[in-house]
Amino acid sequence: MNAIAKSPHQDIQSPVAGSQVIASSERKIWPLTGGVHPEENKHQSTSCPVSVPPLPETLVLPLSQHAGLPADPLIRVGDKVLKGQMIAKASGFVSAALHAPTSGTITAIENRPIPHASGFYDLCIILAADGQEQWCQLAPVTDYRQLSPAELVEKVRDAGISGMGGAGFPTAIKLAPGTAINTLILNGTECEPYITADDMLMREKADAVIEGAEILQYMLGAQECLIGIEDNKPEAIAAMRRAAAGKNIDIVVFPAIYPSGGEKQLIQILTAQEVPSGKLPADLGMVVQNVGTAVAVKEAIVDGKPLISRITTLTGDALTAPQNVEALIGTLAQDLLQYAALKASELSTLVFGGPMMGFSVDRMDIPVIKTSNCLIAATEDEFPAAPDAQACIRCGHCAEACPSSLLPQQLYWHARAENHEQLMHHNLFDCIECGACSFVCPSSIPLVQYYRASKGAIRTQEAKHAKSERSKQRYEDRLARLAQEKAEKEAKRKANAERAAKLKAAKTAEKTGSDAKAEEDPIQAAIARAKARKAAAAGASESTSAGQAPSASDRPLSAKQKELKVQLSMAKAQAKKTERALAAAEASAELKGDRGDIEQLKSNLAMLHEQVSKLQQAFDEKAQDSASKNNPEKPAKAPLSDEAKKLKIESAMANAAVKKLQRAIASAGEDELDTLKQQLVTAEQKAAEMKQALEGLS
Amino acid sequence: MDIVLYAIGALLALALIFGAILGFAAIRFKVEGNPIVDQINEILPQTQCGQCGYPGCRPYAEAIANGDAINKCPPGGQATINTLADLLDMEPEPLDAEHGQESVTKVAFIREAECIGCTKCIQACPVDAILGAAKQMHTVISDECTGCDLCVEPCPVDCIEMRPVDITVRTWSWALPQPNHGKAGLIATDLRGQTV
């Protein structure tokens, strides 16, 4: 299959052997595998020199203009910034800083539409220009050879430079590859139709490109430097040759073919070496940089200026004045298109980038970023809607056009079947998405979109798998942790139990040592102690009850009597408490000079005392009564128990009254005295009832 | 007759030798555990959500190895079922709706103002993706959250919700081209005379 792919297809590919004569370079060049010749459409935008559009009022600066992590804002809303001031720093290794393209005020940091195929919004810094164009302090380097390459790389990093060719990989990383570099290749190919930004740059800033190339060569320690340019840019070639005269830099011209500007394709054309799958050019001792990047590096080192503007091609039939402009990063597409005299009624598609690899956007308030090399405002005739895809007829044109020697047709089938394993087997990730296969497809199958979608799906799945691996690890770690915690708890519990047992043993040992006589076990001793206590209590009760109720002294009280006794003792205790509370109330009342109520309280308390004494009497009588009646026979208990019940209820009521009174007095305050009085009245009533009941009983 | 005996003897000798080699290999190269369980577990999404009815992905992997159905994993969805079918040489089946629907990836989110710091969700999380302490506000480490849903139920103040993971510029990818409805497979000239 490789042989077929490499054999030149006359309809698509130019005869490379013949064009070597045109190249007129002393250096040998090699043919590109595959490739196509789309209509160039470059002449429209090269008729006038690069101009500088007027300063826009607002600049929208996406934090993610490069491959890798988005930058980290250093400013706040409302801050005033100077031109060239760093407003966002690189947030990681693969990241790039962002600088203010002009002086002004930060008005917002918010989500805005960005130039991206998804059409999504992303975080942007919004800068309102103040028109002063006031630069911040710059630190130009007069002689870069005084600095070490590492210091220069740091300067490039601080200048926020990322690849200007389209991929936007942070340049500083490419300049510190960690392997020995022999060859620096500057990419002035610009193979994609319509785009002329690098062409104009080389025409107008050839000296800057060469100076940048020398700085890059010094930084990388590369012995040779090649600048590859397609032969369709004669003015640029002439300017570059002039600038490079007498320098150790080779301008290599080769026939135009798309996609010669791909990094790996350019290496193949200039050196005949193929970068192996999954490897980088640095592994072959080569570094490829865009010519625009070289100029940005020169400006960063020699002038000290960060990357704040770039040359962008404005083209397409919907523009009256297609041209190249030096646009500030963050200028909105609508401002630039207006500057190039857009015929709004004719605009049908707005494309960021070239027609082969760019993407269309559906709005014009999208900013130009570091990678935006071209804006195509196309009419309907220019970019007609893609025809419907037909069935693949297996013609094999795609395989012949593929610059990466892949099998696009096989990839297409497997992409349709979502067979990721087979896609990987067919090296899907070596596809550079150049679009040559779609371009030649007679069935108009959007092949590249299939590959892009499959790449995305595979990446998503890999991310998912990586996450599930991590989840598994975390889950297992958690189980291990729980098991360990459980084991620790168990061990602690065991240790505690052992210690307790030891302490117990020590105690018993002590006891047996001190009390040699008591050799029985502790339970027996405890029983003996309890018995002794009971006996003592019995003796005491005998002595107290002897005077009051001699008849009841030699046997226990009945259950009813016991209850009555308990009630009585409780009433006594509460009366005592009431007394104490009264004393406290008296003390507080004395301070307030209000004694009338206290007197009343006192009299009431006296009545309560009377009740208690009467209750005591009733109990004593009952005790004698029951003692005398209980002695002969049991049936006499029934009427007695009735009376006892009544008495119990009465005493309970008295208790409640006393309790209420106690509570009221405890919280006695001036404002509560009224309610207190009422409570006392009810207590009195209850006391009266109690009296009656007691009278009845007696 | 002798020749037959020799042949039998030679075969017996060979049988003994190979038997000894096989016997030795069976002991020397014995595989601990069931390797198919590991392979199945590798395919399962490791959300540890228990929607399959087993207390984690590994127990379900063991169940599949013992002959359980392969379509009980909603977080894995049809893709997981297909991969499992491929591995086990079975016919892929649609997801068993009894165990849930395949839905977009979600992660737990704690409304921090409402969190009372009870640590119940921390105990429920199978991958330790919730950070917090008693009477301290809790939060979810969304990068580690598997979206298993297990923390939502135990929350006494219902302050945990499952939020779908937004597609950002960095996670977006192209969609597969849609086939042309009704026109797919036709040759361009077949469409002549039709209004397209």
Short mmCIF file of C-alpha atoms in Angstrom, two decimals, chain A residues 169-554:
data_model
loop_
_atom_site.label_atom_id
_atom_site.label_comp_id
_atom_site.label_asym_id
_atom_site.label_seq_id
_atom_site.Cartn_x
_atom_site.Cartn_y
_atom_site.Cartn_z
CA PHE A 169 2.33 25.00 21.04
CA PRO A 170 4.25 27.09 23.64
CA THR A 171 7.58 27.92 21.96
CA ALA A 172 9.71 27.88 25.11
CA ILE A 173 9.13 24.14 25.52
CA LYS A 174 10.28 23.44 21.96
CA LEU A 175 13.40 25.55 22.60
CA ALA A 176 14.50 23.44 25.56
CA PRO A 177 14.06 19.94 24.14
CA GLY A 178 16.66 18.24 26.32
CA THR A 179 18.27 16.50 23.36
CA ALA A 180 21.06 17.71 21.09
CA ILE A 181 19.69 19.69 18.15
CA ASN A 182 21.59 19.76 14.86
CA THR A 183 19.12 21.41 12.57
CA LEU A 184 16.82 24.38 13.02
CA ILE A 185 14.14 24.52 10.36
CA LEU A 186 12.12 27.66 9.85
CA ASN A 187 8.78 27.05 8.25
CA GLY A 188 7.96 29.67 5.64
CA THR A 189 6.01 27.19 3.59
CA GLU A 190 2.50 28.49 4.08
CA CYS A 191 1.06 25.80 1.87
CA GLU A 192 -2.59 26.38 2.64
CA PRO A 193 -4.62 28.34 0.08
CA TYR A 194 -5.64 31.94 0.76
CA ILE A 195 -3.18 32.51 3.62
CA THR A 196 -0.38 35.00 2.88
CA ALA A 197 0.56 36.19 6.38
CA ASP A 198 3.98 34.49 6.38
CA ASP A 199 4.57 35.51 2.77
CA MET A 200 4.05 39.18 3.62
CA LEU A 201 6.05 38.82 6.82
CA MET A 202 9.04 37.44 4.91
CA ARG A 203 8.74 40.17 2.29
CA GLU A 204 8.60 43.00 4.79
CA LYS A 205 10.50 41.70 7.80
CA ALA A 206 13.10 39.45 6.19
CA ASP A 207 15.85 40.90 8.40
CA ALA A 208 13.84 40.23 11.54
CA VAL A 209 13.21 36.64 10.41
CA ILE A 210 16.94 36.11 9.84
CA GLU A 211 17.83 37.71 13.17
CA GLY A 212 15.23 35.56 14.91
CA ALA A 213 16.66 32.51 13.14
CA GLU A 214 20.14 33.35 14.44
CA ILE A 215 18.86 33.78 18.00
CA LEU A 216 16.98 30.46 17.79
CA GLN A 217 20.06 28.80 16.35
CA TYR A 218 22.13 30.13 19.25
CA MET A 219 19.53 29.02 21.79
CA LEU A 220 19.35 25.49 20.37
CA GLY A 221 23.02 25.17 19.52
CA ALA A 222 22.03 24.02 16.04
CA GLN A 223 24.81 23.84 13.48
CA GLU A 224 22.61 24.39 10.47
CA CYS A 225 19.54 26.44 9.85
CA LEU A 226 17.18 25.81 6.95
CA ILE A 227 14.35 28.07 5.93
CA GLY A 228 11.88 26.21 3.78
CA ILE A 229 9.77 28.30 1.37
CA GLU A 230 7.43 27.13 -1.39
CA ASP A 231 8.30 28.35 -4.85
CA ASN A 232 5.02 30.25 -5.19
CA LYS A 233 6.41 33.16 -3.14
CA PRO A 234 9.14 34.64 -5.36
CA GLU A 235 9.18 38.08 -3.64
CA ALA A 236 9.55 36.51 -0.23
CA ILE A 237 12.30 34.19 -1.49
CA ALA A 238 14.20 37.13 -2.95
CA ALA A 239 13.87 39.19 0.22
CA MET A 240 14.96 36.28 2.39
CA ARG A 241 17.91 35.46 0.17
CA ARG A 242 19.02 39.09 0.40
CA ALA A 243 18.71 39.13 4.17
CA ALA A 244 20.45 35.79 4.59
CA ALA A 245 23.38 36.63 2.35
CA GLY A 246 26.65 35.75 3.98
CA LYS A 247 24.96 34.08 6.94
CA ASN A 248 25.01 30.44 7.94
CA ILE A 249 21.40 30.07 6.89
CA ASP A 250 20.08 28.12 3.91
CA ILE A 251 16.99 29.32 2.10
CA VAL A 252 15.55 26.14 0.62
CA VAL A 253 12.95 26.56 -2.10
CA PHE A 254 10.79 23.68 -3.20
CA PRO A 255 7.71 23.27 -5.38
CA ALA A 256 4.39 24.17 -3.86
CA ILE A 257 2.33 21.25 -2.75
CA TYR A 258 -0.22 20.93 0.00
CA PRO A 259 0.49 20.05 2.88
CA SER A 260 4.23 20.69 2.70
CA GLY A 261 3.91 23.06 5.67
CA GLY A 262 3.21 20.29 8.13
CA GLU A 263 6.12 19.90 10.54
CA LYS A 264 6.83 16.29 9.68
CA GLN A 265 6.18 16.87 5.97
CA LEU A 266 8.63 19.77 5.82
CA ILE A 267 11.30 17.68 7.51
CA GLN A 268 10.70 14.99 4.95
CA ILE A 269 11.04 17.44 2.06
CA LEU A 270 14.17 19.11 3.41
CA THR A 271 16.03 16.14 4.88
CA ALA A 272 14.35 12.99 3.53
CA GLN A 273 13.94 11.82 7.11
CA GLU A 274 10.60 10.66 8.42
CA VAL A 275 9.66 11.36 12.01
CA PRO A 276 8.59 7.99 13.40
CA SER A 277 5.07 7.56 14.69
CA GLY A 278 4.73 8.86 18.21
CA LYS A 279 8.09 10.65 18.12
CA LEU A 280 8.97 14.33 17.90
CA PRO A 281 11.32 16.08 15.47
CA ALA A 282 13.58 16.70 18.46
CA ASP A 283 14.20 12.95 18.57
CA LEU A 284 15.85 13.35 15.14
CA GLY A 285 17.82 16.37 16.36
CA MET A 286 15.56 18.89 14.62
CA VAL A 287 13.32 21.73 15.69
CA VAL A 288 10.79 23.35 13.38
CA GLN A 289 9.54 26.87 14.05
CA ASN A 290 7.28 29.12 12.05
CA VAL A 291 8.87 32.24 10.54
CA GLY A 292 6.34 34.32 12.48
CA THR A 293 7.53 32.70 15.68
CA ALA A 294 11.12 33.61 14.77
CA VAL A 295 10.11 37.26 14.42
CA ALA A 296 8.26 37.10 17.76
CA VAL A 297 11.39 35.65 19.39
CA LYS A 298 13.56 38.38 17.86
CA GLU A 299 11.19 41.06 19.17
CA ALA A 300 11.04 39.44 22.60
CA ILE A 301 14.84 39.28 22.94
CA VAL A 302 16.17 42.27 20.98
CA ASP A 303 13.32 44.70 21.61
CA GLY A 304 12.05 43.20 24.85
CA LYS A 305 8.50 43.26 23.48
CA PRO A 306 6.12 40.44 24.34
CA LEU A 307 3.84 38.87 21.73
CA ILE A 308 0.94 41.30 21.46
CA SER A 309 0.25 41.43 17.74
CA ARG A 310 0.48 39.25 14.68
CA ILE A 311 0.11 39.49 10.94
CA THR A 312 -3.27 38.16 9.88
CA THR A 313 -4.56 37.72 6.35
CA LEU A 314 -7.98 39.21 5.68
CA THR A 315 -9.29 37.72 2.49
CA GLY A 316 -12.31 36.28 0.76
CA ASP A 317 -14.64 37.56 -1.93
CA ALA A 318 -16.88 39.28 0.59
CA LEU A 319 -14.10 41.80 1.34
CA THR A 320 -13.58 44.82 -0.90
CA ALA A 321 -10.00 45.32 0.27
CA PRO A 322 -8.44 41.95 1.07
CA GLN A 323 -5.04 42.47 2.64
CA ASN A 324 -2.70 41.55 5.47
CA VAL A 325 -2.87 43.49 8.69
CA GLU A 326 -0.72 43.68 11.79
CA ALA A 327 -3.57 43.06 14.23
CA LEU A 328 -3.36 43.38 17.98
CA ILE A 329 -4.16 40.09 19.70
CA GLY A 330 -7.73 40.35 20.90
CA THR A 331 -9.04 42.50 18.05
CA LEU A 332 -12.53 41.34 17.16
CA ALA A 333 -13.08 39.85 13.72
CA GLN A 334 -15.85 42.37 13.04
CA ASP A 335 -13.43 45.30 13.56
CA LEU A 336 -10.90 43.80 11.14
CA LEU A 337 -13.49 42.86 8.54
CA GLN A 338 -14.92 46.37 8.71
CA TYR A 339 -11.41 47.72 8.17
CA ALA A 340 -11.12 45.53 5.07
CA ALA A 341 -14.48 46.87 3.84
CA LEU A 342 -16.73 43.88 4.33
CA LYS A 343 -19.73 43.55 2.03
CA ALA A 344 -21.99 42.21 4.74
CA SER A 345 -24.75 41.17 2.38
CA GLU A 346 -22.40 38.88 0.45
CA LEU A 347 -20.83 37.19 3.45
CA SER A 348 -21.93 33.59 3.72
CA THR A 349 -19.17 31.85 5.66
CA LEU A 350 -16.56 33.30 7.98
CA VAL A 351 -13.59 30.97 8.33
CA PHE A 352 -10.81 31.20 10.91
CA GLY A 353 -7.64 29.74 9.38
CA GLY A 354 -7.35 28.35 5.88
CA PRO A 355 -9.97 26.58 3.79
CA MET A 356 -8.36 23.17 4.31
CA MET A 357 -7.78 23.07 8.05
CA GLY A 358 -9.66 26.10 9.34
CA PHE A 359 -13.10 26.12 10.90
CA SER A 360 -16.11 28.26 10.21
CA VAL A 361 -17.67 30.40 12.91
CA ASP A 362 -21.19 31.72 13.00
CA ARG A 363 -20.55 35.11 14.60
CA MET A 364 -18.20 38.05 14.18
CA ASP A 365 -17.52 39.11 17.78
CA ILE A 366 -14.71 36.59 18.01
CA PRO A 367 -11.19 37.84 18.68
CA VAL A 368 -8.00 37.24 16.71
CA ILE A 369 -5.64 35.16 18.86
CA LYS A 370 -1.97 34.21 18.64
CA THR A 371 -2.71 31.37 16.21
CA SER A 372 -5.14 33.22 13.93
CA ASN A 373 -3.23 33.53 10.67
CA CYS A 374 -6.20 34.11 8.38
CA LEU A 375 -9.80 35.25 8.27
CA ILE A 376 -11.72 34.32 5.14
CA ALA A 377 -14.97 36.15 4.57
CA ALA A 378 -16.31 33.95 1.83
CA THR A 379 -19.31 34.39 -0.42
CA GLU A 380 -21.70 31.58 -1.20
CA ASP A 381 -20.09 31.02 -4.61
CA GLU A 382 -16.64 30.85 -3.09
CA PHE A 383 -17.38 28.28 -0.38
CA PRO A 384 -20.53 26.47 -1.48
CA ALA A 385 -22.14 24.13 0.99
CA ALA A 386 -20.52 20.70 0.96
CA PRO A 387 -22.35 18.32 -1.37
CA ASP A 388 -23.97 15.29 0.18
CA ALA A 389 -21.60 12.46 0.86
CA GLN A 390 -21.95 9.53 -1.48
CA ALA A 391 -20.94 5.95 -0.98
CA CYS A 392 -17.25 5.20 -0.98
CA ILE A 393 -16.35 3.74 -4.35
CA ARG A 394 -12.96 2.50 -3.14
CA CYS A 395 -11.08 4.49 -5.75
CA GLY A 396 -8.04 4.86 -3.49
CA HIS A 397 -7.39 8.52 -4.31
CA CYS A 398 -7.36 9.32 -0.59
CA ALA A 399 -4.54 6.87 0.05
CA GLU A 400 -2.51 8.45 -2.76
CA ALA A 401 -3.09 11.94 -1.39
CA CYS A 402 -2.33 11.13 2.24
CA PRO A 403 0.95 12.80 3.25
CA SER A 404 1.30 10.49 6.27
CA SER A 405 1.08 7.26 4.22
CA LEU A 406 -2.06 6.21 6.03
CA LEU A 407 -5.01 4.28 4.60
CA PRO A 408 -7.84 6.83 4.79
CA GLN A 409 -10.37 4.42 3.37
CA GLN A 410 -9.71 1.80 6.01
CA LEU A 411 -9.78 4.49 8.67
CA TYR A 412 -13.12 5.64 7.29
CA TRP A 413 -14.71 2.22 7.56
CA HIS A 414 -13.40 1.66 11.03
CA ALA A 415 -14.40 5.17 12.12
CA ARG A 416 -17.92 4.52 10.90
CA ALA A 417 -18.00 1.24 12.80
CA GLU A 418 -16.47 2.99 15.83
CA ASN A 419 -13.91 0.22 15.93
CA HIS A 420 -11.29 2.00 17.98
CA GLU A 421 -8.94 -0.92 18.19
CA GLN A 422 -8.65 -1.13 14.40
CA LEU A 423 -8.28 2.65 14.15
CA MET A 424 -5.33 2.51 16.51
CA HIS A 425 -3.95 -0.39 14.52
CA HIS A 426 -4.13 1.79 11.40
CA ASN A 427 -2.29 4.62 13.19
CA LEU A 428 -5.15 7.08 13.31
CA PHE A 429 -3.14 9.40 15.55
CA ASP A 430 -0.54 9.93 12.82
CA CYS A 431 -3.22 11.72 10.82
CA ILE A 432 -2.41 15.43 10.67
CA GLU A 433 -5.99 16.30 9.65
CA CYS A 434 -4.72 18.14 6.57
CA GLY A 435 -7.86 17.38 4.63
CA ALA A 436 -6.09 16.15 1.48
CA CYS A 437 -8.15 12.94 1.50
CA SER A 438 -11.45 14.80 1.76
CA PHE A 439 -10.24 17.15 -0.98
CA VAL A 440 -9.69 14.36 -3.48
CA CYS A 441 -12.65 12.22 -2.50
CA PRO A 442 -14.96 11.91 -5.53
CA SER A 443 -17.80 10.93 -3.22
CA SER A 444 -17.37 14.09 -1.10
CA ILE A 445 -17.09 12.07 2.09
CA PRO A 446 -16.05 14.34 4.98
CA LEU A 447 -13.24 11.96 5.86
CA VAL A 448 -11.35 14.31 8.18
CA GLN A 449 -14.42 14.84 10.28
CA TYR A 450 -14.66 11.10 10.80
CA TYR A 451 -11.04 11.01 11.93
CA ARG A 452 -11.42 14.01 14.20
CA ALA A 453 -14.53 12.52 15.79
CA SER A 454 -12.81 9.17 16.26
CA LYS A 455 -9.74 10.80 17.77
CA GLY A 456 -11.99 12.68 20.18
CA ALA A 457 -13.90 9.52 21.09
CA ILE A 458 -10.68 7.60 21.69
CA ARG A 459 -9.23 10.39 23.82
CA THR A 460 -12.45 10.57 25.84
CA GLN A 461 -12.42 6.84 26.34
CA GLU A 462 -8.78 6.87 27.39
CA ALA A 463 -9.49 9.65 29.86
CA LYS A 464 -12.43 7.63 31.19
CA HIS A 465 -10.29 4.54 31.52
CA ALA A 466 -7.56 6.47 33.30
CA LYS A 467 -10.17 7.85 35.68
CA SER A 468 -11.69 4.44 36.33
CA GLU A 469 -8.21 3.10 37.07
CA ARG A 470 -7.74 5.90 39.58
CA SER A 471 -11.18 5.26 41.07
CA LYS A 472 -10.33 1.61 41.45
CA GLN A 473 -7.10 2.50 43.20
CA ARG A 474 -8.91 4.91 45.50
CA TYR A 475 -11.62 2.35 46.23
CA GLU A 476 -9.07 -0.30 47.10
CA ASP A 477 -7.13 2.19 49.22
CA ARG A 478 -10.31 3.04 51.06
CA LEU A 479 -11.11 -0.61 51.72
CA ALA A 480 -7.58 -1.11 53.01
CA ARG A 481 -7.91 1.96 55.23
CA LEU A 482 -11.25 0.78 56.65
CA ALA A 483 -9.80 -2.67 57.32
CA GLN A 484 -6.83 -1.10 59.05
CA GLU A 485 -9.05 1.14 61.16
CA LYS A 486 -11.13 -1.84 62.17
CA ALA A 487 -8.06 -3.83 63.09
CA GLU A 488 -6.72 -0.91 65.12
CA LYS A 489 -10.01 -0.57 66.98
CA GLU A 490 -10.08 -4.27 67.68
CA ALA A 491 -6.52 -4.18 68.96
CA LYS A 492 -7.33 -1.20 71.18
CA ARG A 493 -10.39 -2.92 72.58
CA LYS A 494 -8.36 -6.02 73.35
CA ALA A 495 -5.64 -3.99 75.01
CA ASN A 496 -8.23 -2.19 77.14
CA ALA A 497 -9.82 -5.46 78.24
CA GLU A 498 -6.45 -6.89 79.15
CA ARG A 499 -5.53 -3.83 81.17
CA ALA A 500 -8.86 -3.95 83.03
CA ALA A 501 -8.36 -7.62 83.84
CA LYS A 502 -4.85 -6.90 85.12
CA LEU A 503 -6.09 -4.06 87.31
CA LYS A 504 -8.80 -6.30 88.73
CA ALA A 505 -6.33 -9.03 89.48
CA ALA A 506 -4.04 -6.53 91.16
CA LYS A 507 -6.92 -5.24 93.32
CA THR A 508 -8.00 -8.67 94.51
CA ALA A 509 -4.42 -9.52 95.24
CA GLU A 510 -4.13 -6.38 97.37
CA LYS A 511 -7.31 -7.19 99.24
CA THR A 512 -6.30 -10.73 100.03
CA GLY A 513 -2.97 -9.35 101.21
CA SER A 514 -4.44 -6.75 103.65
CA ASP A 515 -7.48 -8.71 104.83
CA ALA A 516 -5.98 -12.10 105.49
CA LYS A 517 -9.01 -13.26 107.53
CA ALA A 518 -11.58 -12.75 104.78
CA GLU A 519 -10.58 -15.48 102.45
CA GLU A 520 -13.96 -15.85 100.78
CA ASP A 521 -14.43 -14.40 97.31
CA PRO A 522 -15.49 -10.73 96.79
CA ILE A 523 -19.12 -11.61 96.05
CA GLN A 524 -19.52 -13.29 99.40
CA ALA A 525 -17.91 -10.30 101.03
CA ALA A 526 -20.32 -7.95 99.26
CA ILE A 527 -23.30 -10.05 100.38
CA ALA A 528 -22.03 -9.96 103.94
CA ARG A 529 -21.62 -6.17 103.73
CA ALA A 530 -25.18 -5.76 102.43
CA LYS A 531 -26.54 -7.97 105.21
CA ALA A 532 -24.76 -5.95 107.85
CA ARG A 533 -26.14 -2.70 106.38
CA LYS A 534 -29.71 -4.07 106.42
CA ALA A 535 -29.41 -5.17 109.99
CA ALA A 536 -28.18 -1.74 111.04
CA ALA A 537 -31.09 -0.02 109.24
CA ALA A 538 -33.60 -2.32 110.92
CA GLY A 539 -32.15 -1.51 114.32
CA ALA A 540 -32.42 2.24 113.66
CA SER A 541 -36.06 2.10 112.55
CA GLU A 542 -36.91 0.09 115.61
CA SER A 543 -35.48 2.74 117.87
CA THR A 544 -37.29 5.65 116.10
CA SER A 545 -40.72 4.04 115.81
CA ALA A 546 -40.64 2.66 119.32
CA GLY A 547 -42.03 5.85 120.94
CA GLN A 548 -44.71 6.67 118.38
CA ALA A 549 -46.21 3.32 117.55
CA PRO A 550 -45.15 0.61 119.94
CA SER A 551 -47.68 -1.85 118.48
CA ALA A 552 -46.26 -1.54 114.97
CA SER A 553 -42.64 -1.65 116.01
CA ASP A 554 -42.13 -5.39 115.67
#
